[in-house]
Coordinates of C-alpha atoms in Angstrom, one line a residue:
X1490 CA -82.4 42.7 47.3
X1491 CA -81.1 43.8 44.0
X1492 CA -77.8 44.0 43.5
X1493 CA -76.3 46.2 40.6
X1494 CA -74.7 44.4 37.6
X1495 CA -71.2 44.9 37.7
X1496 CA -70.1 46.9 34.7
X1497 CA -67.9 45.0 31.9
X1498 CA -64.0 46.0 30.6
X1499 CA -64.6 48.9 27.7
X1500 CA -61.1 48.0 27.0
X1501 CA -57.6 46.2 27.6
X1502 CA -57.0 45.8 31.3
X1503 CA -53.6 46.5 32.3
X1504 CA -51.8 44.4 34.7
X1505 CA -50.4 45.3 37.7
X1506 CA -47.5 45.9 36.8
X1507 CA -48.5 49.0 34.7
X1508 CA -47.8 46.7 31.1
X1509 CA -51.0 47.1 28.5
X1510 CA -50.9 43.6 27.0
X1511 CA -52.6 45.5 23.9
X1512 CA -49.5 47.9 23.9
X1513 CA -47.0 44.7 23.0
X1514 CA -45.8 44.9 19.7
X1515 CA -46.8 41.2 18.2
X1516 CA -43.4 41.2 16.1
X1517 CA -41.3 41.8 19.0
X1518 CA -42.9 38.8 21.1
X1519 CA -40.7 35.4 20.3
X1520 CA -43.3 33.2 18.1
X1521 CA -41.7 29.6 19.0
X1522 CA -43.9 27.5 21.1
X1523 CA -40.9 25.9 23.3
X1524 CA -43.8 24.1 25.8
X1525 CA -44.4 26.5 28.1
X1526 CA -47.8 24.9 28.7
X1527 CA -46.5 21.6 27.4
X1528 CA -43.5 20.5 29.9
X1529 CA -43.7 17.0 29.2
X1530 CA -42.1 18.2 26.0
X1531 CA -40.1 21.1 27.4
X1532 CA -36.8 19.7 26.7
X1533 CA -34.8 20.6 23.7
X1534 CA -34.0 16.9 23.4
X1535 CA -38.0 17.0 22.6
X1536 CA -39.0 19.6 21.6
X1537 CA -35.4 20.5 18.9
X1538 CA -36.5 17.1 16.7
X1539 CA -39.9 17.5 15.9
X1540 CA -40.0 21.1 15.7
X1541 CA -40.3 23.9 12.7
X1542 CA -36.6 23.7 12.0
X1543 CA -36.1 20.3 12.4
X1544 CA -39.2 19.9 9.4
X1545 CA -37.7 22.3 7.3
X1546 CA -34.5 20.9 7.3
X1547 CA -36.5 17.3 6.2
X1548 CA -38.3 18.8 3.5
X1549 CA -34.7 20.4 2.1
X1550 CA -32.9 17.1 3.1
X1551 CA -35.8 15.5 0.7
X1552 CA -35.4 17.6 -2.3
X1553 CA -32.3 17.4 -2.4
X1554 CA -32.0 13.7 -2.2
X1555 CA -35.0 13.8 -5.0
X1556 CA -32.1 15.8 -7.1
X1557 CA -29.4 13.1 -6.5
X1558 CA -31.8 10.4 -7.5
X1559 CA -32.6 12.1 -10.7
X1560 CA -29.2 12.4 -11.4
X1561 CA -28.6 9.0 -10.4
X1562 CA -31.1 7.9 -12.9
X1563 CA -30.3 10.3 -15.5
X1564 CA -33.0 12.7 -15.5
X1565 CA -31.1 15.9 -14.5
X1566 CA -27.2 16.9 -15.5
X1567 CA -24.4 16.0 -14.1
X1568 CA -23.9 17.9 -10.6
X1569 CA -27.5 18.8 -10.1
X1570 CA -27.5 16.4 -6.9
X1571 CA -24.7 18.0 -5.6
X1572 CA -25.8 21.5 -6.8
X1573 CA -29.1 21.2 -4.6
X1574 CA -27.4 19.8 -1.6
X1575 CA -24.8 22.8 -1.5
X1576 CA -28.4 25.6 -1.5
X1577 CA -30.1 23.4 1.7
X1578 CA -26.2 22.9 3.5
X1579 CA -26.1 27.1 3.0
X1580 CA -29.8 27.8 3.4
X1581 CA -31.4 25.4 6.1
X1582 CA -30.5 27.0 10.0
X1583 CA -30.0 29.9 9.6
X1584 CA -32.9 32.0 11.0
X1585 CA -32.6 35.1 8.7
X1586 CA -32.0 32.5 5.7
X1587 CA -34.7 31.7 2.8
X1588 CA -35.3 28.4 4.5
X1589 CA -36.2 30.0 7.9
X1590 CA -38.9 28.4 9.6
X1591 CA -41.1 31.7 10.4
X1592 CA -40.9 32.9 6.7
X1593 CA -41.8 29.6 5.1
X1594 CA -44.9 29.7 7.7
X1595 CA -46.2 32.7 6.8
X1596 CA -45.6 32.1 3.1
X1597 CA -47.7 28.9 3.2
X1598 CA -50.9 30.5 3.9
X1599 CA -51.0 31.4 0.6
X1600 CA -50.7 27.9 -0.6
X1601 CA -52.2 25.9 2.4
X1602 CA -48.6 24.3 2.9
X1603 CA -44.9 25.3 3.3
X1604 CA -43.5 22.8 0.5
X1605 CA -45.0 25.6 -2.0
X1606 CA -42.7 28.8 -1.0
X1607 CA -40.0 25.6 -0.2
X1608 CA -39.6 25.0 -3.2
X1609 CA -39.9 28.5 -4.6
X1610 CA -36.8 29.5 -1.7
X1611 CA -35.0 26.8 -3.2
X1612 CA -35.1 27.0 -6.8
X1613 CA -33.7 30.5 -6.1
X1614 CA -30.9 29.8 -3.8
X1615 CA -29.2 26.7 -6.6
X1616 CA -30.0 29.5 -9.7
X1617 CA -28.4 32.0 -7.4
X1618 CA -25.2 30.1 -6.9
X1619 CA -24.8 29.0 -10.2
X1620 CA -27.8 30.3 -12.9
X1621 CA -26.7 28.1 -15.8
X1622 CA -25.8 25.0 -13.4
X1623 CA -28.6 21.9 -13.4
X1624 CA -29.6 22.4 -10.4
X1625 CA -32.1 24.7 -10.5
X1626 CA -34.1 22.5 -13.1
X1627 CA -33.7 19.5 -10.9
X1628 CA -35.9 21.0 -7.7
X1629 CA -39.2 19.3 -7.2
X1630 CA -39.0 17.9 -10.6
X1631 CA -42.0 15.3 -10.7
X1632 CA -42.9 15.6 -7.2
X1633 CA -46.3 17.5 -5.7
X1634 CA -46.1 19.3 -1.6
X1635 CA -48.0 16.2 -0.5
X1636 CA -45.0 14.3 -1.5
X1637 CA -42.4 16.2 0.3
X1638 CA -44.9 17.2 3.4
X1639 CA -45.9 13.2 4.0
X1640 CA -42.5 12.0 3.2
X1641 CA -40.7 14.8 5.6
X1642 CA -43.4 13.7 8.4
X1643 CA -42.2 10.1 8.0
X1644 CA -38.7 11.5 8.4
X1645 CA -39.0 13.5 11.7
X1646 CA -41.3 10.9 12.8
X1647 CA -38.7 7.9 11.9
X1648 CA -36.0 9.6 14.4
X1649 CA -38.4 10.7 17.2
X1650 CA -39.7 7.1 17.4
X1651 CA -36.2 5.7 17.5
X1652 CA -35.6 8.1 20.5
X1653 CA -38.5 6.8 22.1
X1654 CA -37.7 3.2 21.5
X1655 CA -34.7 3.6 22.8
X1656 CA -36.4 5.1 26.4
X1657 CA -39.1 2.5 26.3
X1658 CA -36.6 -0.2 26.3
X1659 CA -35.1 1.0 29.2
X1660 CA -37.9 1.7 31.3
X1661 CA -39.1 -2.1 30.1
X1662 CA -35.4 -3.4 31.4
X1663 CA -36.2 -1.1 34.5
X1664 CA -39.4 -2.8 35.1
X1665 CA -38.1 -6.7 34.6
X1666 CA -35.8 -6.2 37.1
X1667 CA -37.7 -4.9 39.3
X1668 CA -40.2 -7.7 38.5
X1669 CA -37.4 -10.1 39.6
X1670 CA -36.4 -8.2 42.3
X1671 CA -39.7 -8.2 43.7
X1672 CA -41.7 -11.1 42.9
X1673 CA -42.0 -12.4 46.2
X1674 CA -42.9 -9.5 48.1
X1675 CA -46.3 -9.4 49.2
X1676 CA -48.4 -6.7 48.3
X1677 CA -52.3 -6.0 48.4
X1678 CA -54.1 -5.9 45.3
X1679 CA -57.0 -3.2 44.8
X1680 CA -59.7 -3.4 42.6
X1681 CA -62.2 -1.1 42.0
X1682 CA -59.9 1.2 44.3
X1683 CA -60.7 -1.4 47.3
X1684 CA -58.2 -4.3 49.0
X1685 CA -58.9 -7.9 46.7
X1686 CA -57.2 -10.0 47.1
X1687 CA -53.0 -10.8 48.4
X1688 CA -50.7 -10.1 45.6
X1689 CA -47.0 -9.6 45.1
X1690 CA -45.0 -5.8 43.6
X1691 CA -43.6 -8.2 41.1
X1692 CA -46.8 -9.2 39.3
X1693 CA -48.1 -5.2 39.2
X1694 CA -44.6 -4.7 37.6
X1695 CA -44.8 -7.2 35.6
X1696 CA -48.0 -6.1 34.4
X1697 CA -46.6 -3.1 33.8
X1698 CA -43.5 -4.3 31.4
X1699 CA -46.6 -6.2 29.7
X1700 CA -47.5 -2.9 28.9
X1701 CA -44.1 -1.1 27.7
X1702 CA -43.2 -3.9 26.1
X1703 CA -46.5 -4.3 23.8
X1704 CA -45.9 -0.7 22.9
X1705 CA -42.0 -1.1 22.3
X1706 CA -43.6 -4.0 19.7
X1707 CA -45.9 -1.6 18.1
X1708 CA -43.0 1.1 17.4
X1709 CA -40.3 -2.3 16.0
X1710 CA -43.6 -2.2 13.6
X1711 CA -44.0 0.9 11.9
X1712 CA -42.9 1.0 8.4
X1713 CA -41.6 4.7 8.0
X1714 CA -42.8 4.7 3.7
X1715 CA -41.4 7.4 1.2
X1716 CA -44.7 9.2 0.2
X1717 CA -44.6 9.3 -4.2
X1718 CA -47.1 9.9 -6.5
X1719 CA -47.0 13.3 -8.0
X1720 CA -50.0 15.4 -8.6
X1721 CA -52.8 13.1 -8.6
X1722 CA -51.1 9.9 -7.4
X1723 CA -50.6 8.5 -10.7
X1724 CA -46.6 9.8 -11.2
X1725 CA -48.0 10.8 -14.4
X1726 CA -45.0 13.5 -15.3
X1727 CA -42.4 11.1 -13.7
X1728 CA -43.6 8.7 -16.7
X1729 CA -43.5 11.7 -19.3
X1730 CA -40.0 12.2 -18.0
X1731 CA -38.8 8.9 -19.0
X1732 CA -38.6 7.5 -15.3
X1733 CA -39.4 4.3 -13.6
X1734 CA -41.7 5.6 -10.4
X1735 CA -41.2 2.8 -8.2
X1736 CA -37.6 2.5 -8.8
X1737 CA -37.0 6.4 -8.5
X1738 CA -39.3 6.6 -5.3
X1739 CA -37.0 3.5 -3.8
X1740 CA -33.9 5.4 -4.6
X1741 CA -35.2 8.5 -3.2
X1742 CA -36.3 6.6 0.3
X1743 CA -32.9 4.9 0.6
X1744 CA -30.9 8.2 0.1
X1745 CA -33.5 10.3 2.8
X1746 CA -33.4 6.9 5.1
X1747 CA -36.9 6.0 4.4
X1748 CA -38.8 2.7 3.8
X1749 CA -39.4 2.1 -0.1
X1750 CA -43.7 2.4 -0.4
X1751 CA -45.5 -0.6 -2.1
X1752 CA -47.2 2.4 -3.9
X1753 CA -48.0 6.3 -3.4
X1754 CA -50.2 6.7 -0.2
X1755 CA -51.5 9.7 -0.8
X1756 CA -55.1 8.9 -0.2
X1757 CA -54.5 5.9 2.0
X1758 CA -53.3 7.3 5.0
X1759 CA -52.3 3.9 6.5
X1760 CA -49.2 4.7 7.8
X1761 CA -50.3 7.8 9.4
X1762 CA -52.5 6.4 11.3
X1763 CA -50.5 3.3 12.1
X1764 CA -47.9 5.8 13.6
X1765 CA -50.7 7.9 15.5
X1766 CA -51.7 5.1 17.0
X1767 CA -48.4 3.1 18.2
X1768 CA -47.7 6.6 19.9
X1769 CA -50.9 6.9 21.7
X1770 CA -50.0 3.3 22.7
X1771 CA -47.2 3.9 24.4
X1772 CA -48.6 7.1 25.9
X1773 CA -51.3 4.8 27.3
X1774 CA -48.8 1.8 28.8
X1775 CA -46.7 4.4 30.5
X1776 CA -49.8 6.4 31.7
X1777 CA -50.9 3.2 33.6
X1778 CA -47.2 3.0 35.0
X1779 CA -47.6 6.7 36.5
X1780 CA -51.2 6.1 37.7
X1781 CA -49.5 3.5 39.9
X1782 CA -47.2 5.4 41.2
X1783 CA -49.5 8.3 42.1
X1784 CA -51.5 6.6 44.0
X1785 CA -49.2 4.6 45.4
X1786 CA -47.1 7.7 46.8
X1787 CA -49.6 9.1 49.1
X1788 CA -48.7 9.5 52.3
X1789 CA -51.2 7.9 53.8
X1790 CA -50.1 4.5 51.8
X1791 CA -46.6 5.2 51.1
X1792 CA -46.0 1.8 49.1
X1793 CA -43.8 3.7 46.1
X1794 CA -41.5 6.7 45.8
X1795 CA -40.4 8.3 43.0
X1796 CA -36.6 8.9 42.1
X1797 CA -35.2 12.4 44.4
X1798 CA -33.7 14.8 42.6
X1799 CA -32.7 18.3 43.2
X1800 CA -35.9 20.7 42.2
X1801 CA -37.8 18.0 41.3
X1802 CA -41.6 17.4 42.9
X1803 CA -41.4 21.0 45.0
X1804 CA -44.0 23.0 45.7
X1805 CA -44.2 27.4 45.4
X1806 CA -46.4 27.1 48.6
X1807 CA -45.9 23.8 50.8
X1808 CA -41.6 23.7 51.2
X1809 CA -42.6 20.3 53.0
X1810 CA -44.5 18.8 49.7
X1811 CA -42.7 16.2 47.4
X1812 CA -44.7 15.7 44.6
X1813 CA -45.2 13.0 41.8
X1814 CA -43.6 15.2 39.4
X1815 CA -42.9 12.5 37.1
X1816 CA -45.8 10.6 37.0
X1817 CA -47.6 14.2 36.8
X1818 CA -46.1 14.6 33.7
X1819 CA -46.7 11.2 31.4
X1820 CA -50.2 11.3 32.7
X1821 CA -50.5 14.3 31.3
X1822 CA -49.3 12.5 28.1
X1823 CA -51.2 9.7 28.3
X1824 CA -54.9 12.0 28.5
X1825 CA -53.8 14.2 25.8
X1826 CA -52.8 11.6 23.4
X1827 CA -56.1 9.7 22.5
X1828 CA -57.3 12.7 21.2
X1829 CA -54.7 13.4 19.0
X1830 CA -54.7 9.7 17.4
X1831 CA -58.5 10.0 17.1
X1832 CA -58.1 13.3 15.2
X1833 CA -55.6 11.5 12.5
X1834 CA -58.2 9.1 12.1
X1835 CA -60.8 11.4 11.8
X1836 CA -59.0 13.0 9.3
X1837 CA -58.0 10.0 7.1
X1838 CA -62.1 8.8 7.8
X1839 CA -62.7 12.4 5.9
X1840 CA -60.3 12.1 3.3
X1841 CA -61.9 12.2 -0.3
X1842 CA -60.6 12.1 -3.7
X1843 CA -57.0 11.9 -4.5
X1844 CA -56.1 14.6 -2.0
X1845 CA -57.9 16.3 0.4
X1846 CA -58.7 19.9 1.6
X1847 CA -58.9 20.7 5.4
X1848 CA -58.7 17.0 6.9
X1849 CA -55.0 16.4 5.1
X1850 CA -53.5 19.4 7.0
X1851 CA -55.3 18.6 10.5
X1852 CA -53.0 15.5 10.7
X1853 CA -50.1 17.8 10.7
X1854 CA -50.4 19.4 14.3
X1855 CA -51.9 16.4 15.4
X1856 CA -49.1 13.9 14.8
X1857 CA -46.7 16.1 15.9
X1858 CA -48.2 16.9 19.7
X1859 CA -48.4 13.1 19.5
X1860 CA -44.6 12.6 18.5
X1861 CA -43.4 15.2 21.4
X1862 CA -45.8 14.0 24.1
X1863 CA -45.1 10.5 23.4
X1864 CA -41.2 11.4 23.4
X1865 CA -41.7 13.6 26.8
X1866 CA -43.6 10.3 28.6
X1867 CA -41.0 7.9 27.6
X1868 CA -38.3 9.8 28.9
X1869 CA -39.9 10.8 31.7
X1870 CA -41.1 6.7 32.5
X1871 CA -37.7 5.3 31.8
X1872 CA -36.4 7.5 34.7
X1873 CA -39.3 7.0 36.9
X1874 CA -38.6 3.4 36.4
X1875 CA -35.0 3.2 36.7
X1876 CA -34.8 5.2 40.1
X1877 CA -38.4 3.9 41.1
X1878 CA -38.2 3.7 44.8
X1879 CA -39.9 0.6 47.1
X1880 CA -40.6 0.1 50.0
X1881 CA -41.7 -3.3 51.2
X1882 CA -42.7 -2.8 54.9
X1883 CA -45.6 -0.5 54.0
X1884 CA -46.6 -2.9 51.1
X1885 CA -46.7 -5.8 54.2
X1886 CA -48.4 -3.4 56.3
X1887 CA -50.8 -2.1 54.1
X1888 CA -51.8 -5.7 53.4
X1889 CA -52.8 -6.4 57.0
X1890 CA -55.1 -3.7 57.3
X1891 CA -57.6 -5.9 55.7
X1892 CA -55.9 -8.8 57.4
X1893 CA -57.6 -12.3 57.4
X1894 CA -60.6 -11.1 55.0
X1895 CA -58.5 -10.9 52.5
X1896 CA -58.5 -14.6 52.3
X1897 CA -62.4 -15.1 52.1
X1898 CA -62.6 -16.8 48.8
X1899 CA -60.0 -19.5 49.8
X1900 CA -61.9 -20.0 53.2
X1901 CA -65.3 -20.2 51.2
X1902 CA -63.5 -22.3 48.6
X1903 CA -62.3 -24.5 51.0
X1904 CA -64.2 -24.6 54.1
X1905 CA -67.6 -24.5 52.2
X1906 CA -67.8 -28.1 51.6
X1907 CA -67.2 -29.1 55.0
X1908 CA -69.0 -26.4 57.4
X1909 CA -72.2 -26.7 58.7
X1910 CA -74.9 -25.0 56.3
X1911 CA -72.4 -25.0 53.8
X1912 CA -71.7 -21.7 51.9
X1913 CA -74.0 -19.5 54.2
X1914 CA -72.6 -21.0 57.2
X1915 CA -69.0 -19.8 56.5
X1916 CA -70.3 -16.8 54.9
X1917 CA -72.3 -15.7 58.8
X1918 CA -68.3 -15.9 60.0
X1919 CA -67.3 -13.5 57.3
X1920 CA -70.0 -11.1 58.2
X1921 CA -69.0 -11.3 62.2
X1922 CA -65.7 -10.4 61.0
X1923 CA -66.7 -7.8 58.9
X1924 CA -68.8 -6.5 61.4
X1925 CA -66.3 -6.4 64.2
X1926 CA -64.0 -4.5 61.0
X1927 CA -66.8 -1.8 60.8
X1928 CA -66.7 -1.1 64.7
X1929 CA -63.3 -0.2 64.4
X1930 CA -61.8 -4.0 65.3
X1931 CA -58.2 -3.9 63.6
X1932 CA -56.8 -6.4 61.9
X1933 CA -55.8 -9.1 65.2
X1934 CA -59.5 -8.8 66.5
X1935 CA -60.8 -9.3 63.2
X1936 CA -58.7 -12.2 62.9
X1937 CA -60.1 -13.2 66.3
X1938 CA -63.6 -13.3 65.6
X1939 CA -63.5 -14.8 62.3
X1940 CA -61.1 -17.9 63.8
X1941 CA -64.0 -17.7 66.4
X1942 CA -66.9 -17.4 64.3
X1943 CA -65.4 -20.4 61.3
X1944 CA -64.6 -22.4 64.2
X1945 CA -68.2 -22.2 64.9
X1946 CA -69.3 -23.7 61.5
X1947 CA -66.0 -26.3 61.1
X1948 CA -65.1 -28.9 63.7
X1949 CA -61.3 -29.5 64.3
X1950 CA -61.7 -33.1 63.3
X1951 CA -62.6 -31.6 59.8
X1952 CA -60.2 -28.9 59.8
X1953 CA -56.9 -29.0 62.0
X1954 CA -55.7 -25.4 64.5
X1955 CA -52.7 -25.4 62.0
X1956 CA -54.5 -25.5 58.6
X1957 CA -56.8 -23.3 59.8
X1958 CA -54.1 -20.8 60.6
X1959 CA -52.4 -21.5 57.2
X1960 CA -56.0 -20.5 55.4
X1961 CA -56.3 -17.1 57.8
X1962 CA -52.9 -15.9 56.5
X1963 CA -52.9 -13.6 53.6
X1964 CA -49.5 -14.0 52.5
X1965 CA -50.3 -17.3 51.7
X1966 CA -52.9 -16.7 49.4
X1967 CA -51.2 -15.2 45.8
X1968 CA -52.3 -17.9 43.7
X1969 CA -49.6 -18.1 40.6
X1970 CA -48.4 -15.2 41.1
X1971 CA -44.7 -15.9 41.4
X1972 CA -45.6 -18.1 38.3
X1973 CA -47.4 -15.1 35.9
X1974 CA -44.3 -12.8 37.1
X1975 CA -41.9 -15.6 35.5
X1976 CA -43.8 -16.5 32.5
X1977 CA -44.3 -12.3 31.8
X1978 CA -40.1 -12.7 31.8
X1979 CA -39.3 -15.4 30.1
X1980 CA -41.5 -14.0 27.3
X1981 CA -39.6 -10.5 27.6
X1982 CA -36.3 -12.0 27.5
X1983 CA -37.2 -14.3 24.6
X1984 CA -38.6 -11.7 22.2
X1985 CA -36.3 -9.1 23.3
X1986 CA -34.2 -9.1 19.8
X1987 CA -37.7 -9.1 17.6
X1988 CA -38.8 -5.5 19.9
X1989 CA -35.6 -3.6 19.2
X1990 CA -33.3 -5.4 16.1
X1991 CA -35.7 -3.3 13.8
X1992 CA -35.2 0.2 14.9
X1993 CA -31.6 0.0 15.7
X1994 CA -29.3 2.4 14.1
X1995 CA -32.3 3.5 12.4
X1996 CA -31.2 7.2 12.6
X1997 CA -31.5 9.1 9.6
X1998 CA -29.2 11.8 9.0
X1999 CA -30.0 15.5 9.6

């Protein structure tokens, strides 16, 4: 039988509502991306400090700091610092303004960055308030765009990562305690998505503050470097102008709250890519903290629930559903963000000559996605871990599903050397038991028939009724456990001050 092809849209399809999406005037739509397809990053806490406005106003905050420190070393006239400072105070927020966000976009095409009409905007706005003032001369005087552009990165970047720090840390504190709190309790440990193996909650949260806390280390790290070497690296008019370039760029990174730079960076993108990849970092410790969670929220093994809260985890079909919503989110963070670091290291593996075309601006969008998602997850885990809810009976009874063959490789370790045939002899009473598992036997009668099947291999004179029933209990059998859980926080606790004395009160101002 032949069926017809089905003819194709000749046009726009309308939607049921009766709206032609081709109708829509383009400038009447809103252009900000707020996350609507991002809500990891949806919040204005998020999304407000590494957005257009928020880069704009770093870029102005730079050049006018660059004025003050040309004053300062006196390479512009008196009351050009404050001259610039006055345009970007009048000029940067408001949306109609110069310095808007929207028109410095669309004027960058024409340049390939927004530093270019920046700069123009700004020039204008100091000669407009005062024409014969010094301020106008002062503007980008010895600097290139890849100066500002790098340098306002590092700036937006410096107070997103001290936001971040600051959740980290009190997911990591979250974690500890709950480490403490639960380092006893027994708990099943699955590999390769199957029962190991007894464990305790305290080491899997302790493995997971190993995690937030080797991320935390990475952020104390970063250096946050002023980016200045004029138009080919080399400061060349900085030197015509009568300036020392190191001691001006140091000036300039104090005043904008930046690290001084051993030397421009232009074509070592270094601390770029160190950024990129302390962010995907801690997008990958908190990721393994949410996979946990997941899985360990199912119903059907009910070990972990996250926090409640009013309109959180609900479904638009199921009223009954209470879903991960939390964990949902920072995994969604932590698959994204791998891709954006390798992209920033792509681009620095591409970058040729003393500034590069294409791979220089793909680190832009990049580094930002990274800097919001990163921001979103660590929120998002410091809450999951603060109101992380536990709930020991189903850890214990979860663990005796697999009951005494959990504790195979202590009975092989042990029993081996005194059961007849040795290591296959104990190894045929596994089997019965796991046998008698596969027919449906729950955990008693398995525990039966291996007690029967061992006791058929090892005579009591060789191994006593009690010590057998010590080696057939799984709660016996978590190795150091308790010991890893208290080494993990005595190594916290010692190195807390190294993790966080760098990046506090590290805020910049806006």
């Amino acid at each position: 039988m032949t069926v017809p092809a089905t003819p194709g849209p000749t046009g726009p399809v309308a939607s049921p509502s009766g709206l032609d999406p081709a109708s829509l005037d383009p400038a009447s739509l809103d252009p900000a991306d707020v996350g609507l397809l991002a809500p990891v990053w949806a919040s204005p806490s998020v999304a407000a400090p590494t957005g257009d406005a928020a880069l704009v106003a770093a870029m102005a905050d730079l050049e006018a700091c660059w004025a003050e420190a040309l004053e300062a070393a006196g390479l512009a006239g008196r009351g050009a610092g404050a001259a610039v400072r006055s345009a970007v105070r009048t000029a940067v927020g408001s949306p109609d303004g110069p310095l808007s966000a929207a028109r410095l976009a669309e004027a960058g095409q024409g340049g390939g960055n927004p530093v270019i009409p920046l700069v123009k905007a700004l020039r204008a706005a100091v000669a407009d308030a005062d024409p014969d003032g010094p301020g106008k001369g002062a503007v980008h005087q010895g600097l290139t765009s890849q100066d500002v552009l790098d340098s306002a990165l590092q700036l937006v970047a410096r107070r997103a990562v001290v936001a971040v720090a600051a959740d980290l840390a009190g997911a990591a504190d979250a974690l500890a305690d709950l480490a403490a709190q639960h380092r006893d309790t027994p708990q099943v440990a699955r590999t390769l998505a199957q029962h190991s193996l007894p464990s305790s909650f305290g080491l899997k949260a302790a493995n997971w503050l190993q995690g937030v806390a080797h991320a935390e280390a990475r952020l104390a790290e970063l250096r946050f470097p002023v980016q200045c070497g004029g138009a080919a690296g080399t400061n060349a008019s900085l030197v015509a102008l009568g300036a020392e370039p190191a001691t001006l760029a140091a000036d300039w990174a104090r005043r904008a709250g930046l690290d001084a730079a051993v030397a421009p960076w232009q074509s070592f993108r270094g601390p770029v890519t160190d950024l990129a990849h302390a962010l995907a970092a801690a997008c990958t410790a908190a990721g393994h903290v949410a996979n946990d969670v997941m899985l360990l929220s199912r119903p059907e093994i009910g070990e972990l629930g996250e926090p409640l809260a009013a309109g959180r985890g609900v479904s638009s079909a199921m009223p009954q559903k209470q879903n991960p919503a939390l964990s949902t989110l920072i995994r969604s963070a932590a698959l994204q963000a791998p891709a954006h670091a390798a992209q920033v290291e792509l681009a620095a593996a591409l970058s040729e000559d003393e500034r590069t075309g294409g791979a220089w601006h793909t680190e832009w969008p990049a580094l930002r996605t990274l800097l919001r998602l990163t921001s979103g997850a660590a929120a998002a885990l410091r809450e999951l871990a603060e109101g992380l809810r536990v709930f020991p009976e189903r850890m214990r009874a979860n663990l005796a599903l697999s009951g005494p063959l959990l504790t195979s490789e202590r009975i092989m370790l042990e029993l081996a050397p005194v059961a007849d045939g040795g290591r296959e002899g104990v190894q045929s009473a596994v089997d019965a038991a796991i046998g008698a598992a596969g027919d449906g036997a729950g955990p008693d009668e398995q525990a039966r028939v291996l007690r029967e099947a061992l006791r058929g291999v090892v005579r009591p004179d060789q191994v006593s009724e009690e010590r057998l029933d010590e080696l057939l209990d799984p709660a016996g059998y978590r190795g150091d456990a308790a010991g890893i859980v208290d080494r993990i926080l005595a190594y916290y606790e010692a190195t807390v001050a190294q993790r966080r004395e760098p990046l506090r009160g590290q805020l910049p101002r806006v």
